[in-house]
Amino acid sequence: MMLFVALGLCALAHAAYGQGSGCPEQHGVQTYPHPEACDHYYLCVNGTLSLEQCGNGLLYDGKGAVHEHCNYHWAVDCGHRKADLVPVSSDGCEFQFGIYPASSSCSTNYVKCAHGVPHLEPCDVGLAYDERIHGCNWPDQLLEKCNPEGVIGFKCPTEVDPHSTQAKFWPYPRFPVPGAPDRLITCVDGHPRINTCGDGKLFDESSLTCLDDEELHESKYNNLQ
């Protein structure tokens, strides 16, 4: 099987450099890895073959999650293929394509570079940028930089009434988020996290659970009895 794949890639390479067709399929769009260079790939469009190069800071992984069938270099496993990564910095972007912290301190924003142009992007509500994962994370996972209470704007209690509904969820008590009925605050190890109900549900302050419209109306009706 590996020999067949290798021979197929060699045929593609020969066709690409020789400007032949060489595409295994004659309809649609397909991509194939270059056998040696991780920043190159073969592109077939309706049977026409071309050799393409990923943008600066990107490598080919066949998923094309970022730009033209390529992904951020730190997200690609090149295997034995060589990755030619030479920074082409501009306007604060190390590479033409990349994700970078907006600040050396705790930040709820990050910088996304595309074609060498930086764009300031916000994390989802309640999250802060984590350089280790190149994405946003719970602020309590970034205690060396972040103060979760400052990011969330909420301080978790050290205890709750043992006879209250909150006691059912201890040690992970739940609280409403003012002005955001589809969200809730959950305290984890004494630190607040904002969660989203999802699926069109809203947070019910009586049961401290996420309910759909019918369940929510029923809960409010029962509380009036």
PDB file of C-alpha atoms in Angstrom, residues 58-190:
ATOM      1  CA  LEU A  58       1.168  27.532   6.953  1.00  0.00           C
ATOM      2  CA  LEU A  59       1.733  23.874   6.089  1.00  0.00           C
ATOM      3  CA  TYR A  60      -0.305  21.334   4.162  1.00  0.00           C
ATOM      4  CA  ASP A  61      -2.371  18.815   6.104  1.00  0.00           C
ATOM      5  CA  GLY A  62      -5.204  18.100   3.663  1.00  0.00           C
ATOM      6  CA  LYS A  63      -7.777  19.796   5.863  1.00  0.00           C
ATOM      7  CA  GLY A  64      -7.366  23.376   4.690  1.00  0.00           C
ATOM      8  CA  ALA A  65      -8.609  24.835   7.937  1.00  0.00           C
ATOM      9  CA  VAL A  66      -6.981  28.241   7.461  1.00  0.00           C
ATOM     10  CA  HIS A  67      -6.173  29.218   3.867  1.00  0.00           C
ATOM     11  CA  GLU A  68      -6.223  27.337   0.568  1.00  0.00           C
ATOM     12  CA  HIS A  69      -5.979  23.768   1.910  1.00  0.00           C
ATOM     13  CA  CYS A  70      -3.271  24.680   4.458  1.00  0.00           C
ATOM     14  CA  ASN A  71      -3.221  24.968   8.234  1.00  0.00           C
ATOM     15  CA  TYR A  72      -1.149  26.755  10.891  1.00  0.00           C
ATOM     16  CA  HIS A  73       2.302  25.166  11.106  1.00  0.00           C
ATOM     17  CA  TRP A  74       1.952  24.259  14.776  1.00  0.00           C
ATOM     18  CA  ALA A  75      -1.195  22.246  14.002  1.00  0.00           C
ATOM     19  CA  VAL A  76       0.343  20.084  11.250  1.00  0.00           C
ATOM     20  CA  ASP A  77       2.223  16.802  11.649  1.00  0.00           C
ATOM     21  CA  CYS A  78       4.569  16.721   8.658  1.00  0.00           C
ATOM     22  CA  GLY A  79       5.967  13.277   9.358  1.00  0.00           C
ATOM     23  CA  HIS A  80       9.073  12.815   7.176  1.00  0.00           C
ATOM     24  CA  ARG A  81       8.213  15.819   4.982  1.00  0.00           C
ATOM     25  CA  LYS A  82      10.396  18.889   5.492  1.00  0.00           C
ATOM     26  CA  ALA A  83       8.830  22.153   6.633  1.00  0.00           C
ATOM     27  CA  ASP A  84      10.388  25.341   5.282  1.00  0.00           C
ATOM     28  CA  LEU A  85       9.395  27.928   7.871  1.00  0.00           C
ATOM     29  CA  VAL A  86      11.131  31.266   7.376  1.00  0.00           C
ATOM     30  CA  PRO A  87       9.394  34.153   9.158  1.00  0.00           C
ATOM     31  CA  VAL A  88       8.318  37.001   6.908  1.00  0.00           C
ATOM     32  CA  SER A  89       7.354  39.486   9.585  1.00  0.00           C
ATOM     33  CA  SER A  90       5.246  42.581   9.011  1.00  0.00           C
ATOM     34  CA  ASP A  91       3.088  44.829  11.204  1.00  0.00           C
ATOM     35  CA  GLY A  92       3.754  42.692  14.275  1.00  0.00           C
ATOM     36  CA  CYS A  93       3.082  39.368  12.533  1.00  0.00           C
ATOM     37  CA  GLU A  94       5.926  36.855  12.843  1.00  0.00           C
ATOM     38  CA  PHE A  95       4.549  34.937   9.864  1.00  0.00           C
ATOM     39  CA  GLN A  96       2.096  36.105   7.226  1.00  0.00           C
ATOM     40  CA  PHE A  97      -0.434  33.677   8.743  1.00  0.00           C
ATOM     41  CA  GLY A  98      -0.539  33.007  12.472  1.00  0.00           C
ATOM     42  CA  ILE A  99      -2.200  33.548  15.842  1.00  0.00           C
ATOM     43  CA  TYR A 100      -0.402  35.530  18.546  1.00  0.00           C
ATOM     44  CA  PRO A 101      -1.107  36.938  22.024  1.00  0.00           C
ATOM     45  CA  ALA A 102      -2.396  40.501  22.117  1.00  0.00           C
ATOM     46  CA  SER A 103      -0.499  41.186  25.342  1.00  0.00           C
ATOM     47  CA  SER A 104       2.133  39.658  27.599  1.00  0.00           C
ATOM     48  CA  SER A 105      -0.405  39.841  30.435  1.00  0.00           C
ATOM     49  CA  CYS A 106      -3.843  38.267  30.750  1.00  0.00           C
ATOM     50  CA  SER A 107      -5.959  39.192  27.747  1.00  0.00           C
ATOM     51  CA  THR A 108      -9.418  38.323  26.481  1.00  0.00           C
ATOM     52  CA  ASN A 109      -8.230  39.142  22.943  1.00  0.00           C
ATOM     53  CA  TYR A 110      -5.647  37.724  20.550  1.00  0.00           C
ATOM     54  CA  VAL A 111      -4.071  38.751  17.248  1.00  0.00           C
ATOM     55  CA  LYS A 112      -4.878  36.807  14.093  1.00  0.00           C
ATOM     56  CA  CYS A 113      -2.575  37.491  11.141  1.00  0.00           C
ATOM     57  CA  ALA A 114      -3.766  36.878   7.575  1.00  0.00           C
ATOM     58  CA  HIS A 115      -1.639  37.896   4.581  1.00  0.00           C
ATOM     59  CA  GLY A 116       0.605  39.754   7.015  1.00  0.00           C
ATOM     60  CA  VAL A 117      -2.210  41.963   8.319  1.00  0.00           C
ATOM     61  CA  PRO A 118      -2.976  41.680  12.063  1.00  0.00           C
ATOM     62  CA  HIS A 119      -6.579  41.592  13.254  1.00  0.00           C
ATOM     63  CA  LEU A 120      -7.572  41.855  16.917  1.00  0.00           C
ATOM     64  CA  GLU A 121     -10.016  39.050  17.737  1.00  0.00           C
ATOM     65  CA  PRO A 122     -12.025  38.575  20.956  1.00  0.00           C
ATOM     66  CA  CYS A 123     -12.262  35.344  22.908  1.00  0.00           C
ATOM     67  CA  ASP A 124     -15.712  34.052  23.743  1.00  0.00           C
ATOM     68  CA  VAL A 125     -17.215  35.605  26.864  1.00  0.00           C
ATOM     69  CA  GLY A 126     -15.466  34.388  29.999  1.00  0.00           C
ATOM     70  CA  LEU A 127     -12.325  33.087  28.258  1.00  0.00           C
ATOM     71  CA  ALA A 128      -8.761  34.396  27.993  1.00  0.00           C
ATOM     72  CA  TYR A 129      -6.081  33.715  25.403  1.00  0.00           C
ATOM     73  CA  ASP A 130      -3.777  30.774  26.142  1.00  0.00           C
ATOM     74  CA  GLU A 131      -0.560  30.901  24.114  1.00  0.00           C
ATOM     75  CA  ARG A 132       0.147  27.236  24.863  1.00  0.00           C
ATOM     76  CA  ILE A 133      -2.853  26.044  22.856  1.00  0.00           C
ATOM     77  CA  HIS A 134      -3.006  28.995  20.423  1.00  0.00           C
ATOM     78  CA  GLY A 135      -6.576  29.581  21.496  1.00  0.00           C
ATOM     79  CA  CYS A 136      -8.842  30.731  24.294  1.00  0.00           C
ATOM     80  CA  ASN A 137      -9.167  28.917  27.599  1.00  0.00           C
ATOM     81  CA  TRP A 138     -10.756  29.114  31.025  1.00  0.00           C
ATOM     82  CA  PRO A 139      -8.947  31.858  33.003  1.00  0.00           C
ATOM     83  CA  ASP A 140      -8.535  29.467  35.952  1.00  0.00           C
ATOM     84  CA  GLN A 141      -6.245  27.436  33.660  1.00  0.00           C
ATOM     85  CA  LEU A 142      -4.022  30.534  33.375  1.00  0.00           C
ATOM     86  CA  LEU A 143      -3.557  31.449  37.008  1.00  0.00           C
ATOM     87  CA  GLU A 144       0.064  32.477  36.415  1.00  0.00           C
ATOM     88  CA  LYS A 145      -1.316  35.361  34.307  1.00  0.00           C
ATOM     89  CA  CYS A 146      -5.024  35.692  34.927  1.00  0.00           C
ATOM     90  CA  ASN A 147      -7.300  36.488  37.817  1.00  0.00           C
ATOM     91  CA  PRO A 148     -10.517  34.565  37.014  1.00  0.00           C
ATOM     92  CA  GLU A 149     -12.587  36.843  39.253  1.00  0.00           C
ATOM     93  CA  GLY A 150     -11.365  39.866  37.295  1.00  0.00           C
ATOM     94  CA  VAL A 151     -12.080  38.270  33.917  1.00  0.00           C
ATOM     95  CA  ILE A 152     -15.533  36.960  34.866  1.00  0.00           C
ATOM     96  CA  GLY A 153     -16.481  39.760  37.253  1.00  0.00           C
ATOM     97  CA  PHE A 154     -17.672  37.324  39.902  1.00  0.00           C
ATOM     98  CA  LYS A 155     -16.311  35.976  43.199  1.00  0.00           C
ATOM     99  CA  CYS A 156     -17.197  32.421  44.179  1.00  0.00           C
ATOM    100  CA  PRO A 157     -18.495  31.847  47.726  1.00  0.00           C
ATOM    101  CA  THR A 158     -16.569  29.665  50.136  1.00  0.00           C
ATOM    102  CA  GLU A 159     -19.801  28.051  51.364  1.00  0.00           C
ATOM    103  CA  VAL A 160     -23.520  27.920  50.624  1.00  0.00           C
ATOM    104  CA  ASP A 161     -26.680  27.324  52.647  1.00  0.00           C
ATOM    105  CA  PRO A 162     -26.813  23.515  53.141  1.00  0.00           C
ATOM    106  CA  HIS A 163     -30.601  23.641  52.680  1.00  0.00           C
ATOM    107  CA  SER A 164     -30.519  25.623  49.437  1.00  0.00           C
ATOM    108  CA  THR A 165     -30.685  24.432  45.836  1.00  0.00           C
ATOM    109  CA  GLN A 166     -27.051  25.503  45.517  1.00  0.00           C
ATOM    110  CA  ALA A 167     -26.078  22.787  47.997  1.00  0.00           C
ATOM    111  CA  LYS A 168     -27.160  20.149  45.455  1.00  0.00           C
ATOM    112  CA  PHE A 169     -24.372  21.276  43.137  1.00  0.00           C
ATOM    113  CA  TRP A 170     -21.658  21.828  45.736  1.00  0.00           C
ATOM    114  CA  PRO A 171     -18.653  21.960  45.329  1.00  0.00           C
ATOM    115  CA  TYR A 172     -19.599  23.356  41.905  1.00  0.00           C
ATOM    116  CA  PRO A 173     -22.283  25.938  42.748  1.00  0.00           C
ATOM    117  CA  ARG A 174     -24.089  27.688  39.903  1.00  0.00           C
ATOM    118  CA  PHE A 175     -25.173  31.288  39.464  1.00  0.00           C
ATOM    119  CA  PRO A 176     -26.978  33.347  36.803  1.00  0.00           C
ATOM    120  CA  VAL A 177     -25.172  35.781  34.528  1.00  0.00           C
ATOM    121  CA  PRO A 178     -26.928  39.186  34.618  1.00  0.00           C
ATOM    122  CA  GLY A 179     -28.256  40.131  31.193  1.00  0.00           C
ATOM    123  CA  ALA A 180     -27.366  36.750  29.648  1.00  0.00           C
ATOM    124  CA  PRO A 181     -30.181  34.241  30.337  1.00  0.00           C
ATOM    125  CA  ASP A 182     -28.541  31.588  28.134  1.00  0.00           C
ATOM    126  CA  ARG A 183     -25.412  31.498  30.297  1.00  0.00           C
ATOM    127  CA  LEU A 184     -24.476  30.504  33.819  1.00  0.00           C
ATOM    128  CA  ILE A 185     -21.493  30.794  36.122  1.00  0.00           C
ATOM    129  CA  THR A 186     -20.108  27.567  37.559  1.00  0.00           C
ATOM    130  CA  CYS A 187     -17.513  27.668  40.314  1.00  0.00           C
ATOM    131  CA  VAL A 188     -14.730  25.109  39.850  1.00  0.00           C
ATOM    132  CA  ASP A 189     -12.180  24.755  42.647  1.00  0.00           C
ATOM    133  CA  GLY A 190     -13.253  28.163  43.887  1.00  0.00           C
TER     134      GLY A 190
END
